[in-house]
Coordinates of C-alpha atoms in Angstrom, one line a residue:
M121 CA -30.6 15.9 95.0
D122 CA -29.6 12.9 92.7
E123 CA -28.9 10.7 95.7
S124 CA -32.5 11.0 96.9
E125 CA -33.8 7.7 95.3
P126 CA -31.0 5.5 96.7
L127 CA -31.2 7.2 100.0
W128 CA -35.0 6.5 100.0
A129 CA -34.5 2.9 99.1
S130 CA -31.9 2.2 101.7
R131 CA -34.0 3.9 104.4
S132 CA -37.1 2.0 103.5
E133 CA -35.3 -1.4 103.6
E134 CA -33.8 -0.6 107.0
R135 CA -37.2 0.3 108.5
R136 CA -38.8 -2.8 107.1
V137 CA -36.0 -4.9 108.7
N138 CA -36.2 -3.2 112.1
G139 CA -40.0 -3.5 112.1
H140 CA -40.7 0.2 112.5
C141 CA -43.4 0.2 109.8
S142 CA -45.6 -2.7 108.8
S143 CA -45.5 -1.8 105.2
A144 CA -44.0 1.0 103.0
P145 CA -46.2 3.1 100.7
P146 CA -45.9 2.7 97.0
R147 CA -43.1 4.6 95.3
T148 CA -45.6 6.6 93.3
L149 CA -47.2 7.8 96.6
Q150 CA -43.7 8.6 98.0
S151 CA -42.9 10.7 94.9
K152 CA -46.3 12.5 95.0
V153 CA -45.9 13.4 98.6
V154 CA -42.4 14.9 98.0
E155 CA -43.5 16.8 94.9
D156 CA -46.6 18.1 96.6
F157 CA -44.5 19.3 99.6
R158 CA -41.9 20.9 97.2
R159 CA -44.7 22.6 95.3
R160 CA -46.2 23.8 98.6
L161 CA -42.9 25.3 99.6
K162 CA -42.5 27.0 96.2
Y163 CA -46.0 28.5 96.6
F164 CA -45.1 29.8 100.0
F165 CA -42.2 31.8 98.7
M166 CA -44.1 33.3 95.7
N167 CA -44.9 37.0 95.5
P168 CA -48.6 38.1 95.7
C169 CA -48.9 38.4 91.9
E170 CA -47.6 34.9 91.4
K171 CA -49.9 33.5 94.1
Y172 CA -52.8 35.2 92.3
T173 CA -51.8 33.6 89.0
A174 CA -51.3 30.2 90.7
R175 CA -54.5 30.0 92.8
G176 CA -56.5 33.0 91.9
R177 CA -56.4 34.4 95.4
K178 CA -56.6 38.1 95.6
P179 CA -53.6 39.8 97.3
W180 CA -55.5 41.2 100.2
K181 CA -52.5 42.0 102.3
L182 CA -50.9 43.8 99.4
M183 CA -54.0 45.9 98.7
L184 CA -54.3 46.6 102.5
Q185 CA -50.7 47.8 102.7
V186 CA -51.2 50.2 99.8
F187 CA -54.3 51.5 101.4
K188 CA -52.5 51.9 104.7
I189 CA -49.7 53.9 103.1
A190 CA -52.2 56.4 101.8
I191 CA -54.3 56.9 105.0
I192 CA -51.3 56.8 107.4
T193 CA -49.5 59.4 105.4
A194 CA -52.6 61.6 105.3
Q195 CA -53.0 61.2 109.0
L196 CA -49.4 62.1 109.6
V197 CA -49.6 65.2 107.4
S198 CA -52.7 66.4 109.3
F199 CA -51.1 65.8 112.7
G200 CA -47.9 67.4 111.5
L201 CA -49.6 70.6 110.6
S202 CA -51.4 70.8 113.9
N203 CA -48.2 69.9 115.8
E204 CA -46.3 72.6 113.8
M205 CA -48.8 75.3 114.8
M206 CA -48.6 74.2 118.4
V207 CA -44.8 74.2 118.5
T208 CA -44.6 77.6 116.8
F209 CA -47.1 79.1 119.2
K210 CA -45.1 77.7 122.2
D211 CA -41.8 79.0 120.9
E212 CA -43.1 82.4 120.1
N213 CA -44.7 82.7 123.5
L214 CA -41.4 81.7 125.1
M215 CA -39.7 84.4 123.2
T216 CA -42.3 86.9 124.4
F217 CA -41.8 85.9 128.0
K218 CA -38.0 86.5 127.6
H219 CA -38.6 90.0 126.2
L220 CA -41.3 90.8 128.9
F221 CA -39.4 89.6 131.9
L222 CA -35.7 89.7 131.1
K223 CA -34.3 93.2 131.3
G224 CA -32.4 94.2 128.2
Y225 CA -33.0 90.9 126.4
K226 CA -32.1 91.3 122.7
D227 CA -32.9 88.0 120.9
Q228 CA -29.6 86.5 121.8
R229 CA -28.8 83.0 123.0
L230 CA -30.1 82.6 126.5
G231 CA -26.9 80.7 127.4
S232 CA -25.0 84.0 127.2
Y233 CA -27.5 85.9 129.4
A234 CA -25.8 86.3 132.8
L235 CA -25.4 88.8 135.7
Y236 CA -22.2 89.7 137.5
T237 CA -23.2 92.4 140.2
K238 CA -25.5 92.4 143.1
E239 CA -27.3 95.5 141.8
D240 CA -28.0 93.8 138.5
V241 CA -29.5 90.8 140.3
Y242 CA -31.9 93.0 142.3
D243 CA -32.8 95.1 139.3
H244 CA -33.7 92.0 137.2
I245 CA -35.8 90.5 140.0
Y246 CA -37.7 93.7 140.5
Y247 CA -38.1 94.1 136.7
I248 CA -39.7 90.7 136.5
I249 CA -42.1 91.5 139.4
N250 CA -43.0 94.9 137.8
G251 CA -43.6 93.2 134.4
Y252 CA -45.9 90.6 136.0
I253 CA -47.9 93.3 137.9
N254 CA -48.3 95.5 134.8
L255 CA -48.7 92.7 132.3
Q256 CA -51.9 93.9 130.8
N257 CA -50.4 97.3 130.1
L258 CA -47.3 95.8 128.5
T259 CA -48.1 92.8 126.3
V260 CA -49.6 92.9 122.8
G261 CA -50.8 89.3 123.1
N262 CA -53.8 87.6 124.7
L263 CA -52.1 86.9 128.0
A264 CA -54.0 86.7 131.3
Y265 CA -53.4 85.7 134.9
E266 CA -54.4 82.4 136.2
S267 CA -57.4 82.4 138.6
V268 CA -58.2 80.0 141.4
D269 CA -61.6 80.4 143.2
G270 CA -61.9 83.8 141.7
Q271 CA -58.5 85.1 142.8
H272 CA -55.4 85.6 140.7
T273 CA -52.5 83.2 141.5
P274 CA -49.4 85.0 142.8
L275 CA -45.9 85.3 141.5
S276 CA -43.5 83.4 143.8
V277 CA -39.9 84.3 144.4
C278 CA -38.0 81.5 146.0
Q279 CA -34.5 81.4 147.3
E280 CA -32.4 78.3 147.8
F281 CA -29.4 78.7 150.0
Y282 CA -27.0 76.8 152.4
R283 CA -28.3 76.7 155.9
Y284 CA -25.0 78.3 157.2
S285 CA -21.9 79.5 155.4
S286 CA -18.9 81.4 156.5
I287 CA -16.3 81.9 153.7
D288 CA -13.1 84.0 153.8
P289 CA -10.9 83.5 150.8
E290 CA -8.4 85.9 152.2
T291 CA -7.5 83.7 155.2
E292 CA -8.3 80.5 153.1
T293 CA -10.9 79.4 155.6
F294 CA -14.6 78.4 155.4
D295 CA -17.3 76.9 157.5
I296 CA -20.4 75.6 155.8
D297 CA -23.6 73.6 156.5
P298 CA -24.5 71.9 153.2
H299 CA -28.2 71.5 154.1
I300 CA -30.3 73.5 151.7
D301 CA -33.1 75.7 152.9
K302 CA -35.8 77.4 150.8
D303 CA -37.6 80.7 151.4
C304 CA -40.4 82.1 149.3
I305 CA -42.5 85.2 149.0
S306 CA -45.6 85.8 147.0
I307 CA -46.7 88.9 145.0
Y308 CA -50.2 89.2 143.7
P309 CA -50.9 91.1 140.5
V310 CA -53.4 93.4 142.2
Q311 CA -50.8 94.8 144.5
A312 CA -49.7 98.4 143.9
F313 CA -46.5 100.0 145.1
D314 CA -45.7 103.6 145.4
G315 CA -42.7 105.5 144.1
N316 CA -40.4 104.3 146.9
G317 CA -39.7 101.1 144.9
L318 CA -40.3 97.4 145.4
G319 CA -37.3 96.9 147.7
A320 CA -38.9 99.0 150.4
H321 CA -42.1 97.0 150.4
L322 CA -41.0 93.4 149.8
N323 CA -38.4 93.2 152.5
F324 CA -36.4 91.0 150.1
S325 CA -32.7 90.5 150.6
I326 CA -30.1 87.9 149.3
D327 CA -27.1 86.5 151.0
F328 CA -25.0 85.9 148.0
K329 CA -22.4 83.9 149.9
R330 CA -25.0 81.3 150.8
L331 CA -27.2 81.6 147.7
L332 CA -27.6 78.7 145.3
S333 CA -30.4 80.0 143.2
V334 CA -33.4 82.3 143.0
N335 CA -36.4 80.8 141.2
I336 CA -39.3 82.9 140.1
Y337 CA -42.6 81.0 139.3
L338 CA -45.6 82.5 137.5
T339 CA -48.5 81.1 135.5
L340 CA -50.1 82.8 132.5
K341 CA -53.0 81.8 130.3
T342 CA -53.6 82.4 126.6
I343 CA -55.6 81.0 123.6
N344 CA -54.0 79.8 120.3
L345 CA -56.2 81.5 117.8
Q346 CA -54.1 80.7 114.7
T347 CA -55.8 77.3 114.3
V348 CA -59.1 79.0 113.3
R349 CA -57.5 79.7 109.9
H350 CA -56.9 76.0 109.4
H351 CA -60.5 75.0 110.4
E352 CA -59.5 73.7 113.8
L353 CA -60.9 74.8 117.1
P354 CA -58.5 76.9 119.2
D355 CA -56.9 75.4 122.3
C356 CA -56.4 77.1 125.7
Y357 CA -52.8 77.1 127.1
D358 CA -51.5 77.4 130.6
F359 CA -47.8 78.5 130.6
N360 CA -46.1 77.6 133.9
I361 CA -42.9 79.7 133.7
M362 CA -39.8 79.4 135.9
I363 CA -37.1 82.1 135.7
K364 CA -34.0 80.7 137.3
F365 CA -30.9 82.7 138.6
D366 CA -28.3 80.0 139.0
N367 CA -25.4 80.7 141.4
R368 CA -24.5 77.1 142.2
A369 CA -21.0 77.5 140.8
H370 CA -20.3 80.6 143.0
S371 CA -18.0 81.8 140.3
G372 CA -19.2 85.4 140.2
K373 CA -21.4 84.7 137.2
I374 CA -25.1 84.1 137.8
K375 CA -26.7 82.5 134.8
V376 CA -30.3 83.3 134.0
D377 CA -32.5 80.7 132.3
V378 CA -36.2 80.6 131.4
E379 CA -38.1 77.3 131.5
N380 CA -41.6 76.8 130.2
D381 CA -44.0 74.0 131.0
V382 CA -47.2 74.0 128.9
S383 CA -50.6 72.5 129.6
I384 CA -53.1 72.3 126.7
Y385 CA -56.8 71.7 127.1
E386 CA -60.1 72.4 125.5
C387 CA -61.5 75.9 126.2
R388 CA -64.5 76.0 128.5
D389 CA -66.8 78.0 126.3
W390 CA -66.2 78.7 122.6
N391 CA -68.0 80.0 119.6
V392 CA -66.6 80.3 116.1
E393 CA -69.0 81.8 113.6
G394 CA -69.9 79.4 110.8
T395 CA -68.1 76.3 112.3
S396 CA -69.2 73.3 114.2
G397 CA -67.7 70.1 115.5
K398 CA -67.9 68.3 112.1
N399 CA -64.2 68.7 111.4
D400 CA -63.4 67.0 114.7
Y401 CA -65.7 64.1 113.9
L402 CA -64.1 63.8 110.5
L403 CA -60.6 63.6 112.0
L404 CA -61.8 61.1 114.6
S405 CA -63.4 59.0 111.8
V406 CA -60.1 59.0 109.8
D407 CA -58.2 57.9 112.9
S408 CA -60.7 55.2 113.5
V409 CA -60.3 53.9 110.0
V410 CA -56.5 53.9 110.4
I411 CA -56.8 51.9 113.6
L412 CA -59.1 49.4 112.0
A413 CA -56.9 49.0 108.9
C414 CA -53.8 48.5 111.1
F415 CA -55.6 46.0 113.2
L416 CA -56.6 43.9 110.2
S417 CA -53.1 44.2 108.8
L418 CA -51.7 43.1 112.2
I419 CA -54.0 40.0 112.2
L420 CA -53.1 39.0 108.6
C421 CA -49.4 39.5 109.1
T422 CA -49.4 37.6 112.4
R423 CA -51.2 34.7 110.8
S424 CA -48.6 34.7 107.9
V425 CA -45.7 34.6 110.4
I426 CA -47.4 31.7 112.3
N427 CA -48.0 29.8 109.0
G428 CA -44.3 30.4 108.2
L429 CA -43.2 29.0 111.5
Q430 CA -45.4 25.9 111.1
L431 CA -44.1 25.3 107.6
Q432 CA -40.5 25.7 108.9
F433 CA -41.2 22.9 111.5
E434 CA -42.7 20.7 108.8
F435 CA -39.7 21.3 106.5
N436 CA -37.3 20.5 109.3
T437 CA -39.1 17.3 110.1
F438 CA -39.3 16.3 106.4
F439 CA -35.6 16.9 105.8
Q440 CA -34.6 14.8 108.9
A441 CA -36.9 12.0 107.9
Y442 CA -36.2 11.9 104.2
Y443 CA -32.6 12.9 103.9
N444 CA -31.4 12.3 107.5
K445 CA -30.0 15.9 107.6
S446 CA -30.6 18.8 109.8
V447 CA -31.7 22.1 108.4
S448 CA -29.3 25.0 109.0
W449 CA -30.5 28.1 110.9
S450 CA -30.1 30.2 107.8
D451 CA -32.6 28.0 106.0
R452 CA -34.9 28.1 108.9
M453 CA -34.8 31.9 109.0
E454 CA -36.0 32.0 105.4
F455 CA -39.4 31.0 106.7
V456 CA -39.5 34.0 109.1
N457 CA -40.5 36.9 106.9
G458 CA -38.8 40.0 108.3
W459 CA -41.1 42.3 106.3
Y460 CA -44.1 40.9 108.1
I461 CA -42.4 41.6 111.5
L462 CA -41.6 45.1 110.3
I463 CA -45.3 45.6 109.4
I464 CA -46.5 44.2 112.7
V465 CA -44.2 46.6 114.6
S466 CA -45.5 49.5 112.4
D467 CA -49.1 48.5 113.0
I468 CA -48.6 48.4 116.8
L469 CA -47.0 51.8 116.8
T470 CA -49.7 53.3 114.5
I471 CA -52.5 51.9 116.7
A472 CA -50.9 53.4 119.8
G473 CA -50.1 56.7 118.1
S474 CA -53.6 57.0 116.7
G475 CA -55.0 56.4 120.1
L476 CA -52.9 59.2 121.5
K477 CA -53.9 61.4 118.6
I478 CA -57.6 60.8 119.4
G479 CA -56.8 61.7 123.0
I480 CA -55.1 64.9 122.0
Q481 CA -57.9 65.9 119.6
T482 CA -60.5 65.4 122.3
K483 CA -58.2 67.3 124.8
Y484 CA -57.9 64.4 127.2
L485 CA -54.1 64.2 126.5
T486 CA -51.5 66.8 125.6
N487 CA -48.4 64.7 125.1
Y488 CA -47.6 65.7 121.5
D489 CA -44.0 64.4 121.7
V490 CA -44.8 60.7 122.4
C491 CA -47.6 60.8 119.7
S492 CA -45.1 62.3 117.2
I493 CA -42.5 59.7 117.9
L494 CA -45.0 56.8 117.5
L495 CA -46.7 58.1 114.4
G496 CA -43.4 59.3 112.8
T497 CA -41.7 55.9 113.4
A498 CA -44.7 54.0 112.2
T499 CA -44.8 56.0 109.0
L500 CA -41.1 55.5 108.4
L501 CA -41.6 51.7 108.7
V502 CA -44.6 51.8 106.4
W503 CA -42.6 53.5 103.7
V504 CA -39.6 51.3 104.2
G505 CA -41.9 48.3 103.8
V506 CA -42.7 49.5 100.3
I507 CA -39.2 48.3 99.3
R508 CA -40.5 44.7 99.8
Y509 CA -42.9 45.1 96.8
L510 CA -40.1 46.6 94.7
G511 CA -38.0 43.6 95.7
F512 CA -40.3 41.3 93.6
F513 CA -38.5 42.7 90.6
K514 CA -34.9 41.4 90.5
K515 CA -33.3 44.6 89.3
Y516 CA -34.8 46.5 92.3
N517 CA -34.0 43.7 94.8
V518 CA -30.3 44.3 94.8
L519 CA -30.4 46.9 97.6
I520 CA -32.3 44.6 100.0
L521 CA -30.2 41.6 99.2
T522 CA -27.0 43.6 99.6
L523 CA -28.1 45.0 103.0
R524 CA -29.1 41.6 104.2
G525 CA -25.9 39.9 103.0
A526 CA -23.6 42.6 104.3
F527 CA -25.3 43.2 107.7
P528 CA -23.5 40.5 109.7
N529 CA -20.0 41.5 108.5
V530 CA -20.9 45.2 108.9
I531 CA -22.0 44.6 112.5
R532 CA -18.8 42.7 113.4
F533 CA -16.7 45.4 111.7
C534 CA -18.5 48.2 113.5
C535 CA -18.0 46.5 116.9
C536 CA -14.2 46.5 116.3
A537 CA -14.1 50.0 115.0
A538 CA -16.3 51.2 118.0
M539 CA -13.6 50.2 120.4
I540 CA -11.0 52.5 118.7
Y541 CA -13.7 55.2 118.4
L542 CA -14.6 55.1 122.1
G543 CA -10.9 55.3 123.0
Y544 CA -10.5 58.4 120.9
C545 CA -13.6 59.9 122.5
F546 CA -12.5 59.4 126.1
C547 CA -9.0 60.6 125.3
G548 CA -10.2 63.8 123.6
W549 CA -12.7 64.5 126.3
I550 CA -10.1 64.4 129.1
V551 CA -7.2 66.1 127.3
L552 CA -8.8 68.6 125.0
G553 CA -12.0 69.3 126.9
P554 CA -10.6 72.1 129.1
Y555 CA -9.3 73.9 126.0
H556 CA -11.7 73.1 123.1
D557 CA -15.4 73.8 123.1
K558 CA -16.2 70.9 120.9
F559 CA -14.6 68.5 123.4
R560 CA -16.2 70.0 126.5
T561 CA -18.5 67.1 127.2
L562 CA -18.5 63.4 126.1
A563 CA -21.6 63.9 124.0
K564 CA -19.9 66.8 122.1
V565 CA -16.8 64.7 121.5
T566 CA -18.7 61.9 119.9
E567 CA -20.6 64.4 117.7
C568 CA -17.4 66.2 116.7
L569 CA -15.5 63.0 115.8
F570 CA -18.4 61.7 113.8
S571 CA -18.5 64.9 111.9
L572 CA -14.8 64.6 111.2
I573 CA -15.3 61.1 109.8
N574 CA -17.7 62.7 107.3
G575 CA -15.4 65.5 106.4
D576 CA -17.3 68.2 108.1
D577 CA -15.8 71.2 109.9
M578 CA -12.3 70.0 109.9
Y579 CA -10.5 73.3 109.7
S580 CA -12.5 74.9 112.5
T581 CA -11.8 71.9 114.7
F582 CA -8.1 72.4 114.2
L583 CA -8.3 76.2 114.6
H584 CA -10.5 76.6 117.7
L585 CA -8.0 75.6 120.4
R586 CA -7.9 78.1 123.2
N587 CA -4.9 80.4 123.5
E588 CA -4.2 79.4 127.1
A589 CA -3.5 75.8 126.0
G590 CA 0.3 75.2 126.3
Y591 CA 2.5 74.0 123.6
M592 CA 2.3 70.4 124.8
V593 CA -1.5 70.4 124.6
W594 CA -1.4 72.1 121.2
L595 CA 1.1 69.4 119.9
F596 CA -1.0 66.6 121.4
S597 CA -4.2 68.0 119.7
R598 CA -2.4 67.9 116.3
I599 CA -1.2 64.3 116.7
Y600 CA -4.7 63.3 118.0
L601 CA -6.6 64.9 115.2
Y602 CA -4.2 63.9 112.4
S603 CA -4.1 60.2 113.6
F604 CA -7.9 60.0 114.0
I605 CA -8.7 61.5 110.6
S606 CA -6.1 59.3 108.9
L607 CA -7.2 56.2 110.6
F608 CA -11.0 56.6 110.2
V609 CA -11.3 58.5 107.0
Y610 CA -8.7 56.7 104.9
M611 CA -8.8 53.2 106.5
V612 CA -11.9 52.4 108.5
L613 CA -14.3 54.2 106.2
S614 CA -12.7 52.7 103.1
L615 CA -12.9 49.2 104.6
F616 CA -16.5 49.7 105.6
I617 CA -17.4 50.6 102.0
A618 CA -15.3 47.7 100.7
L619 CA -17.4 45.3 102.8
I620 CA -20.6 46.5 101.2
T621 CA -19.1 46.6 97.7
D622 CA -17.9 43.0 98.0
T623 CA -21.3 41.8 99.1
Y624 CA -22.9 43.6 96.2
E625 CA -20.5 42.0 93.7
T626 CA -21.2 38.5 95.2
I627 CA -24.9 39.0 95.0
K628 CA -24.7 40.4 91.5
H629 CA -22.7 37.4 90.4
S630 CA -25.1 34.9 92.0
Q631 CA -28.0 36.5 90.3
Q632 CA -26.3 36.3 86.9
E633 CA -25.4 32.7 87.4
K634 CA -28.8 31.8 89.0
V635 CA -27.2 29.3 91.3
P636 CA -29.2 28.2 94.4
V637 CA -27.3 29.1 97.5
S638 CA -28.8 26.8 100.2
Q639 CA -30.4 23.4 100.7
L640 CA -33.8 25.0 100.8
H641 CA -33.3 26.8 97.4
V642 CA -31.9 23.6 95.9
F643 CA -34.9 21.6 97.1
I644 CA -37.4 24.1 95.8
A645 CA -35.6 24.6 92.5
E646 CA -36.5 21.0 91.5
C647 CA -40.1 22.0 91.2
R648 CA -40.5 23.1 87.6
D649 CA -44.2 24.0 87.9
Q650 CA -45.0 27.5 86.8
P651 CA -47.7 29.6 88.6
E652 CA -49.9 29.5 85.5
S653 CA -49.6 25.7 85.1
G654 CA -52.7 25.0 87.2
R655 CA -50.8 22.5 89.5
Y656 CA -51.3 24.9 92.5
Q657 CA -55.1 24.8 92.4
T658 CA -55.2 21.6 94.5
E659 CA -55.8 21.9 98.3
E660 CA -52.8 22.1 100.5
E661 CA -51.6 18.9 102.0
S662 CA -52.3 18.3 105.6
A663 CA -49.6 19.2 108.0
A664 CA -50.0 15.9 109.8
C665 CA -48.7 14.1 106.7
C666 CA -45.3 15.6 107.0
L667 CA -45.3 15.0 110.7
S668 CA -45.8 11.2 110.1
P669 CA -42.5 10.2 108.4
C670 CA -43.3 6.5 109.0
Y671 CA -46.1 6.7 106.5
C672 CA -45.1 9.5 104.1
F673 CA -41.4 9.2 104.1
G674 CA -40.9 5.5 104.8

């Protein structure tokens, strides 16, 4: 910046000759304007403690963020406990339905539950119907039938089948109409059948050559009483159950699956001895405080971002007028505080999630998944934002500076590595998919290869190649796996770590040397005023001054 005075003199003479300005301000006024603007920039980039020392302004945003961390974490813990009880109750009821309605079910994976004979299919369907009719005599839970207008809703057995199908594998001929028809019968729980069996009364038959699926629908009601022990009012649940016999592959294997759709709502009439609605009001008040705190934080951080953009515009105008230079984009982005943007996103997610949580507590909404995603992501961003305040100490700031410095190179490196990775994914899916369970789908391939990069499950991946794979496929699998592991583990991963390490060494060296790294830092470094000097107590200069280079900057 030693050339600033000659530059200033030459520019002033030029403007006086060209007649742009009638008179130039005194040199002392010029220097004062520059120093004031430099001091203003330095104040803008101070941390909250330094700003408090400089002007005595209390760090409201800092105190508000600390308060937010406490209340948002408490809110998330409370919601997490309720969500945990709800999920546990749903899972345990689903397991109950499998034991009640699936014949011979033994706590195994449902994916392996399949039928292979016609007799087994009929037996399992009749077993489900009998279980539904005799539910009250079988279950140990608080399960009940759904009632509409005083009448129990029926169990529905629906077949989906081709409209017409004539298949003869012996003569290698077939004639098929691919249009799908659906046929349903209803069984009410009050029906009683004699000893002749269900088949004689239902008139139910299946054409397996045309059959696509048999879907059985039933609805059961229950109450989640375990929340009473946690001082929460129990919820009422409607379980809409679908038991599906899938024969779309026509491979001789009919897969059986149980799907469960849950509706949660407030019970119609309740009474818990010694409790009232005070707990609900307390939770609602906590959620309201969270929304209010996040709304205030959103306003303060948005105002700070706008002030930063305005100051960026002033600095750009000043630099062009005074030094006849344009400001680089990296210097301009210094005025955009990414932490404030992170907090703004967190506040928006918290406000939306808290609104959904209020709706869930008041039983107007039951979408726990969306609320969990919003509140969980918001809490993650809030805790990540704590690193900003640790960054005020230089020894703790190395992580943030390293991540910010290495990010562009890492992204470029990952884009190149992703091309090779995707090539291996598609190749493994096509070649090894028919013979290796971990390569059966494209999603499984990506997960398996990512695990290999991290050194997980290597031996089993080599080992679990099916016996029916020929020697050529076996040899290809070895070349494929050895080349992938050698390339990504020993080269790509090592280069990835080297990029971050190199950035860390560069930042560590620059911190030790204390050398400014940009025009903005060089310009601010010329201001020697310390926060406790008292020079920052003056009012901020008007933004219009910096926007009038003819007067302020000659």
